[in-house]
Tab-separated table of C-alpha atoms in Angstrom:
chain	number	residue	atom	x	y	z
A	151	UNK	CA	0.000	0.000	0.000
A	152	UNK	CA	1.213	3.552	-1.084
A	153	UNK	CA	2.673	4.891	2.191
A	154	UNK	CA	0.931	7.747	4.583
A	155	UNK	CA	2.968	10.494	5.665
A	156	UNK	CA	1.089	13.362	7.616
A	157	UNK	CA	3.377	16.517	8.390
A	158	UNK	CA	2.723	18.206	11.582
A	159	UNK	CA	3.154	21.700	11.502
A	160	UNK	CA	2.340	21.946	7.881
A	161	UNK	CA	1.466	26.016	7.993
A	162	UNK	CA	5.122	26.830	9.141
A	163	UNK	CA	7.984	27.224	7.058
A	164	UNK	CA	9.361	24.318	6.834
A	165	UNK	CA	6.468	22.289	6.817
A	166	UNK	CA	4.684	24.907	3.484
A	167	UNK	CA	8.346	23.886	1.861
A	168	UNK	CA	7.813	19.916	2.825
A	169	UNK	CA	4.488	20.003	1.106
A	170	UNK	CA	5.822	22.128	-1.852
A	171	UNK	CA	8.309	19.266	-2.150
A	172	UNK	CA	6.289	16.634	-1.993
A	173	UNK	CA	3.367	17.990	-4.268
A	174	UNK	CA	2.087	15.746	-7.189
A	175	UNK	CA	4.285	12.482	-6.192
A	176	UNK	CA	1.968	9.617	-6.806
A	177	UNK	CA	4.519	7.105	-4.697
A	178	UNK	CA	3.254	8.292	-1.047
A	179	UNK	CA	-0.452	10.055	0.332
A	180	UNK	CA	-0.131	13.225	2.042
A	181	UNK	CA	-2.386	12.895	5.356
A	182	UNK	CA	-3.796	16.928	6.174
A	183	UNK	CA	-5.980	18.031	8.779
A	184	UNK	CA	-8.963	20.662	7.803
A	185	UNK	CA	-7.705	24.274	8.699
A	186	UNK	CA	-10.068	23.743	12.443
A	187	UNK	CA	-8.025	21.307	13.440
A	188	UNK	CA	-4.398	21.512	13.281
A	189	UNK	CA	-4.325	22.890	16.907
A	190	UNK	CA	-6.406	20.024	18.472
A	191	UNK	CA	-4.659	17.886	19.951
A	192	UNK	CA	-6.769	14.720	19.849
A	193	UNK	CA	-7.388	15.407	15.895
A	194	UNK	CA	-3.535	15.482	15.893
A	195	UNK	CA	-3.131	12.704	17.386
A	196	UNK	CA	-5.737	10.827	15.813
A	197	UNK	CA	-3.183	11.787	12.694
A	198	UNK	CA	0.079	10.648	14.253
A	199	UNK	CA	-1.215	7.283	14.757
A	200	UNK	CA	-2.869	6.664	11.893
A	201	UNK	CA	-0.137	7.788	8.908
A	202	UNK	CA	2.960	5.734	8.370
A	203	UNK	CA	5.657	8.442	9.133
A	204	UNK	CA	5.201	11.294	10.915
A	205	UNK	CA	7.150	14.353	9.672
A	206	UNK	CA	7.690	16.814	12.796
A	207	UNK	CA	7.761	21.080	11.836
A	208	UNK	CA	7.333	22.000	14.596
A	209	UNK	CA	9.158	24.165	17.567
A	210	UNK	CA	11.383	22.101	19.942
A	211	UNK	CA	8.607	21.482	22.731
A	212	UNK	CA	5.611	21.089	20.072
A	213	UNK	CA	7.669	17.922	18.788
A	214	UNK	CA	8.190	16.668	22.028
A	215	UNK	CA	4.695	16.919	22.947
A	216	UNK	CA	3.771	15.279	19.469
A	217	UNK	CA	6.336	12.643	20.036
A	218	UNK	CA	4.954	11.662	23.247
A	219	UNK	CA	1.192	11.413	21.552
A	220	UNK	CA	2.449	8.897	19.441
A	221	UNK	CA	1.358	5.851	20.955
A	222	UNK	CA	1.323	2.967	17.641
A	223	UNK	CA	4.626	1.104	17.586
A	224	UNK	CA	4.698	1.455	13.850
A	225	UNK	CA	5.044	4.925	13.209
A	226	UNK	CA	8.224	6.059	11.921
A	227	UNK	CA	8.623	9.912	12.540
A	228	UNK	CA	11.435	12.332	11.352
A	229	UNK	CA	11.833	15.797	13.612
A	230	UNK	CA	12.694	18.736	11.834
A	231	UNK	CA	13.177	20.771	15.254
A	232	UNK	CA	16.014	20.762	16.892
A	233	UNK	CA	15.030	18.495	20.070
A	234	UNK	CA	16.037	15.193	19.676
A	235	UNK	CA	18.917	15.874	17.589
A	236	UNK	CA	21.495	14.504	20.239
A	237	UNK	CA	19.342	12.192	22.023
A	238	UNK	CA	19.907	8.221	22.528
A	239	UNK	CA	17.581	6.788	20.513
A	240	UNK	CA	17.009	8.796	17.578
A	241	UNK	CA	18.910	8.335	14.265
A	242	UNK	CA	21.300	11.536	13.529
A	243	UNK	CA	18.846	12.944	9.792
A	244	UNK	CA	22.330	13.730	7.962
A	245	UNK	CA	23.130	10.953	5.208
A	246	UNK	CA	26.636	11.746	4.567
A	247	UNK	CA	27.806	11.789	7.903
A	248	UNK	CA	29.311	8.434	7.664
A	249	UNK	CA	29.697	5.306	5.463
A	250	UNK	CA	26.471	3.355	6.947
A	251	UNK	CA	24.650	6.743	8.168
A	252	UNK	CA	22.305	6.339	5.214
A	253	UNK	CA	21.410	2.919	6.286
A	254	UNK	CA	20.979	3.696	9.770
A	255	UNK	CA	18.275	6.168	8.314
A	256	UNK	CA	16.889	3.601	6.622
A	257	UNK	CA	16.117	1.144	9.346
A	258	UNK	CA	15.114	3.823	12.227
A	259	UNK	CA	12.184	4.578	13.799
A	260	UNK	CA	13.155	7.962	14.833
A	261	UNK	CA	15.418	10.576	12.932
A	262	UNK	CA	16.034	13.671	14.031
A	263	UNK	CA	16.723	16.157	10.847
A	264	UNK	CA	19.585	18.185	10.733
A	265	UNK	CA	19.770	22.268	11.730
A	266	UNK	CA	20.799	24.289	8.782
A	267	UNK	CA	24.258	25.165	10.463
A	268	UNK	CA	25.564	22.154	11.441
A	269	UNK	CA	24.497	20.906	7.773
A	270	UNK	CA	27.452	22.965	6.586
A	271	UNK	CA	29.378	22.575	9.336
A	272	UNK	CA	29.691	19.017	9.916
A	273	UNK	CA	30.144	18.226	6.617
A	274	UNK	CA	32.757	19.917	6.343
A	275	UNK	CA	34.586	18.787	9.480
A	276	UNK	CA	33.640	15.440	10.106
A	277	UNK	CA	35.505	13.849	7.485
A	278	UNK	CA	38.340	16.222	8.654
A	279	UNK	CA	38.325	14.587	12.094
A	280	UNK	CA	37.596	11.285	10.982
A	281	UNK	CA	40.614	11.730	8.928
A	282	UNK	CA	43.226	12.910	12.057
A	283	UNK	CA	43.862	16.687	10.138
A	284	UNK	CA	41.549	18.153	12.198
A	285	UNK	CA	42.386	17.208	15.735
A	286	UNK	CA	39.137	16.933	18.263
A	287	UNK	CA	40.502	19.686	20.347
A	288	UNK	CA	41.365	22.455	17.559
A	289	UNK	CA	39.770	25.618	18.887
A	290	UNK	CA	37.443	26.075	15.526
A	291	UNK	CA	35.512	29.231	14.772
A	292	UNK	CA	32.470	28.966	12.311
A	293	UNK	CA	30.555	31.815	11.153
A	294	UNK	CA	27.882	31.593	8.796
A	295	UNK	CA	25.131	33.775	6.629
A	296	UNK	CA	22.061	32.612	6.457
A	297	UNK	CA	18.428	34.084	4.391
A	298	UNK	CA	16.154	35.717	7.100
A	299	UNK	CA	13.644	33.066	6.253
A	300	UNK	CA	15.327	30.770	8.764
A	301	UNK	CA	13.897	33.234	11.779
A	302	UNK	CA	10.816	31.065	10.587
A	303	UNK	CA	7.575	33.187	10.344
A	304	UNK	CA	9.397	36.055	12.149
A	305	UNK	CA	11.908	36.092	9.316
A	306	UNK	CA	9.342	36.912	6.711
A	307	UNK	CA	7.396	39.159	8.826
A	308	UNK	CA	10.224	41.313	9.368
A	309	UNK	CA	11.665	41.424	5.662
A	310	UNK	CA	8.560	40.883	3.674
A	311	UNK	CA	5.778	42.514	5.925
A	312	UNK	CA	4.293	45.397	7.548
A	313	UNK	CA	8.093	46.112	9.080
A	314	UNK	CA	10.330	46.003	5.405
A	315	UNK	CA	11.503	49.114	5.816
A	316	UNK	CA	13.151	48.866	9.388
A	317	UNK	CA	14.243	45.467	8.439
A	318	UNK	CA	18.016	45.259	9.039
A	319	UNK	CA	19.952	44.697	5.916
A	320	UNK	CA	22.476	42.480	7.871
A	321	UNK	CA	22.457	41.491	11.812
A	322	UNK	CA	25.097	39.443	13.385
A	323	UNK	CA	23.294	37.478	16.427
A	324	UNK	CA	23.944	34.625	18.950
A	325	UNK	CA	26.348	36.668	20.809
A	326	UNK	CA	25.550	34.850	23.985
A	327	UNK	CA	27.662	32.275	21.728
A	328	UNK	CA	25.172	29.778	23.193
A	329	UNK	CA	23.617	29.120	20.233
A	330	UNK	CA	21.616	26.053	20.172
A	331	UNK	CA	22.953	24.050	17.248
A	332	UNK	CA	26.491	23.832	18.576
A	333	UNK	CA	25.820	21.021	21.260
A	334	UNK	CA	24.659	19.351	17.604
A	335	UNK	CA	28.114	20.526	16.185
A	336	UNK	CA	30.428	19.359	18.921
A	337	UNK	CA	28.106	16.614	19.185
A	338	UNK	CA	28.186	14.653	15.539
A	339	UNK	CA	31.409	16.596	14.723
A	340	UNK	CA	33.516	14.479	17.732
A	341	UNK	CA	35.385	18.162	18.485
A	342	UNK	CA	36.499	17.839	22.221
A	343	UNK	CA	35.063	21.714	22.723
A	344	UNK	CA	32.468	23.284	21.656
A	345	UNK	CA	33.185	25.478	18.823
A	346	UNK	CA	32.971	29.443	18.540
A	347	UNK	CA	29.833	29.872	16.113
A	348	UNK	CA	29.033	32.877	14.869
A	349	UNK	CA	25.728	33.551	12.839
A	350	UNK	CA	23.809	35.994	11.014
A	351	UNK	CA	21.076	36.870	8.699
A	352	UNK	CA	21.303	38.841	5.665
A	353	UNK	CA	18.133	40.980	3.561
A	354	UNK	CA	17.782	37.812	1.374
A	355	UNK	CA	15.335	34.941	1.383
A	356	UNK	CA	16.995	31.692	1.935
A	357	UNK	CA	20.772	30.385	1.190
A	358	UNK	CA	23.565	30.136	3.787
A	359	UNK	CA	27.164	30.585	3.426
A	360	UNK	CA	28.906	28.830	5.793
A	361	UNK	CA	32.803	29.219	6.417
A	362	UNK	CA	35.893	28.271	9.190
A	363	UNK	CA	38.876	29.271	9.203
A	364	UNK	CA	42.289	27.067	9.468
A	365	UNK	CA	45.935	28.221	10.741
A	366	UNK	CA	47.776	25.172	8.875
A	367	UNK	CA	50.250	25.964	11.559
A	368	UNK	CA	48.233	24.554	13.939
A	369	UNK	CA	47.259	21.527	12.265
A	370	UNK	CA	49.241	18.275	12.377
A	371	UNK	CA	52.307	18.394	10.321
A	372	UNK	CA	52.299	18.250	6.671
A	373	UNK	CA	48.590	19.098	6.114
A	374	UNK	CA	47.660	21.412	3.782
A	375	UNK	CA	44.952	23.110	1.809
A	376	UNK	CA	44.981	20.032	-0.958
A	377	UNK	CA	45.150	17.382	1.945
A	378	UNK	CA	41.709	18.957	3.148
A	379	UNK	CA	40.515	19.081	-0.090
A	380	UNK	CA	41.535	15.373	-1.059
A	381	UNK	CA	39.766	14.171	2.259
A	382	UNK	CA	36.603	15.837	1.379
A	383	UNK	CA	36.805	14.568	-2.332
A	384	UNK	CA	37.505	11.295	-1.105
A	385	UNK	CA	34.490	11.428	1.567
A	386	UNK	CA	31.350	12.737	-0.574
A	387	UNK	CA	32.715	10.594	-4.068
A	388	UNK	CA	29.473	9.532	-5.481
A	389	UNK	CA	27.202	11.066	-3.319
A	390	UNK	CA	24.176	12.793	-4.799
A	391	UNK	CA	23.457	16.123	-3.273
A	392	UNK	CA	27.487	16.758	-1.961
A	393	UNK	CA	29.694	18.739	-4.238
A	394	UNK	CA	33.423	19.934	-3.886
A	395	UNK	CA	34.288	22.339	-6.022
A	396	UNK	CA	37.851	21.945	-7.214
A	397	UNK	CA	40.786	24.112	-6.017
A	398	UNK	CA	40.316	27.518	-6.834
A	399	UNK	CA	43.536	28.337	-8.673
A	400	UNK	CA	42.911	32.336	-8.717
A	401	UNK	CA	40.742	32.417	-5.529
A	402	UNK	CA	40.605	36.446	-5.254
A	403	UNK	CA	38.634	36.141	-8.132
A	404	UNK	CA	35.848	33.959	-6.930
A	405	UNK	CA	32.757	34.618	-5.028
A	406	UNK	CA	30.567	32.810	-2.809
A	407	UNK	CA	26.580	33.039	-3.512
A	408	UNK	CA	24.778	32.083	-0.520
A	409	UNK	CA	21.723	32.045	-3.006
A	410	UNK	CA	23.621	29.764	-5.782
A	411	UNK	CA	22.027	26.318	-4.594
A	412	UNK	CA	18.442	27.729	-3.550
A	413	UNK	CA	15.692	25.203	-4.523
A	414	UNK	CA	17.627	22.480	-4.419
A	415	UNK	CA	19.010	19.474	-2.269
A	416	UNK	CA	22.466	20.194	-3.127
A	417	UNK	CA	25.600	21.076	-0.786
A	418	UNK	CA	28.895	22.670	-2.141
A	419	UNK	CA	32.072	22.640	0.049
A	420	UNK	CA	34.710	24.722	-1.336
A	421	UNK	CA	38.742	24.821	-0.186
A	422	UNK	CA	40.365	28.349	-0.144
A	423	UNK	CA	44.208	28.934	0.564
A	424	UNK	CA	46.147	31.820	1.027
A	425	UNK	CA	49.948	29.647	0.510
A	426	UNK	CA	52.333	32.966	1.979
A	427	UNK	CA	50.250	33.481	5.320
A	428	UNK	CA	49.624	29.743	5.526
A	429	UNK	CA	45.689	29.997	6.199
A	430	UNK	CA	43.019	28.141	4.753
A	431	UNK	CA	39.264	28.823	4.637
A	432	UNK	CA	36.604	25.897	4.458
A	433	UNK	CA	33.391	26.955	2.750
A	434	UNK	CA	29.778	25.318	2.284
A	435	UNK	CA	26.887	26.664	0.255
A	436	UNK	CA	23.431	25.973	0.133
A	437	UNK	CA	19.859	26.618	1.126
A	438	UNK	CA	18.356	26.742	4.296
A	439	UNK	CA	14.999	25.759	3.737
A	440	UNK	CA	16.665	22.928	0.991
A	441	UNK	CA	19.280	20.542	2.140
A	442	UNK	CA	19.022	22.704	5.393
A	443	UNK	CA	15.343	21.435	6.064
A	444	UNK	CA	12.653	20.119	4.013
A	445	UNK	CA	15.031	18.571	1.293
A	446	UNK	CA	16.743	16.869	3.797
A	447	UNK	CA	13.745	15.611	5.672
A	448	UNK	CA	12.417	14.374	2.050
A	449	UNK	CA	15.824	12.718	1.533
A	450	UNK	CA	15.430	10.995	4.847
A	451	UNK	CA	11.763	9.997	4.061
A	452	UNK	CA	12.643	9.020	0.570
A	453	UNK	CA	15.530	6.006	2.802
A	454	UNK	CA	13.038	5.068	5.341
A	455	UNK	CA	10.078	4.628	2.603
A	456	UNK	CA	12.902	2.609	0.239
A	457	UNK	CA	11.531	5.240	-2.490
């Protein structure tokens, strides 16, 4: 039978992009409540028990109450929020974390999607540390640009409604630096400490650039930028929706588009070297309502569903 996915939280960002993504495929049935009751909670969880997988858009304590009104043992559910993503039990949404991450996807009963940050992040230090040129302990400092829509509905508000013209054109935030996707960094990256992360939103839509810097002085002997590059080459060969772009040979020239990759599924890492000063910079593009969010939770539906 053609599998029943109902997305809670279908109105939000995330979710409206879920259901964009998943319009007009004939290989799974979308499950939606009436507009009266998406806020009832017995209608809702009349829902979560009745659909095959349950895709979560929800803030972090709206998925753990819908998590918790789950109660049939077959429903698979994938959790776009950010609370389960470093909790025992629940499948780490990211594909190309590792060799048999994929697979793990495919057999679990609960993922837990990605943030948009650590998308970018960890793949571009995981296979670093995996690899020994990164050591766990490195102090790392990643800042990143991201579209206001990933402020969610407050995002657009700002930039698109009633307040455009007192929207900021660029605001640096998380200055706490307690930001709460770099437990989920440290976490799935294996760094010892928790990383310096630095974000902010730009007077765009969507797309993130994503970049950390490297002293190669610092790093184990005899790396350098084309070691880096090589292990990340060597890491996301064949994968579908990883890219690395090849080593820029007149890098002042280039230009990173945080908009480049919007609409799509698609990551690109890029390695940039400055040989004199000895400093590299690690780069990732791509969107963060696309391989950031709902094209990552569709990827991880499409593994669990074998579609």
């Amino acid at each position: 039978m053609t599998p029943l996915v109902f997305i809670d939280g279908d109105q939000g960002t995330t979710g409206l992009e879920v259901r964009h993504w998943l319009a007009g495929r004939d290989d799974l049935r979308l499950l939606q409540l009436p507009a009266e009751h998406r806020k009832s909670a017995a209608h809702r969880a009349e829902a979560l028990n009745d659909c095959d997988v349950a895709l979560l858009c929800l803030p972090d304590d709206a998925a753990r109450e819908a998590v918790a009104l789950v109660r049939r043992p077959g429903v698979r559910v994938i959790d776009a929020s950010s609370a389960h993503r470093t909790s025992p039990g629940w499948v780490y949404g990211l594909p190309e974390l590792g060799a048999a991450q994929a697979e793990r996807i495919a057999a679990a009963r609960r993922v837990s999607n990605p943030g948009c940050y650590p998308t970018g992040a960890l793949a571009l230090l995981r296979p670093l540390v995996d690899a020994g040129l990164v050591p766990a302990d490195h102090p790392l400092v990643i800042h990143a640009v991201s579209g206001y829509s990933g402020r969610g509905r407050a995002g657009l508000e700002d930039h698109e409604g009633a307040g455009v013209a007192r929207a900021l054109p660029f605001q640096v935030y998380g200055l706490g630096l307690n930001h709460k996707h770099v437990p989920e960094i440290q976490h799935h990256a294996g760094l010892a400490h928790a990383p310096v992360f630095v974000p902010a939103y730009g007077h765009y839509r969507q797309g993130i650039v994503l970049t950390i810097a490297l002293h190669l002085r610092l790093l184990p002997a005899g790396v350098t930028a084309a070691t880096l590059h090589a292990a990340l080459l060597a890491r996301y060969a064949g994968q579908a929706f990883i890219e690395v772009q090849a080593l820029a040979e007149d890098a002042e020239a280039q230009r990173l588009d945080p908009q480049a990759l919007n609409g799509s599924n698609r990551l690109r890492l890029a390695v940039f070297s400055q040989e004199r000063t000895g400093q590299v910079l690690l780069a990732a593009v791509f969107d963060n309502l696309g391989k950031g969010a709902a094209g990552a939770a569709v990827q991880n539906l499409a593994l669990m569903l074998g579609l």
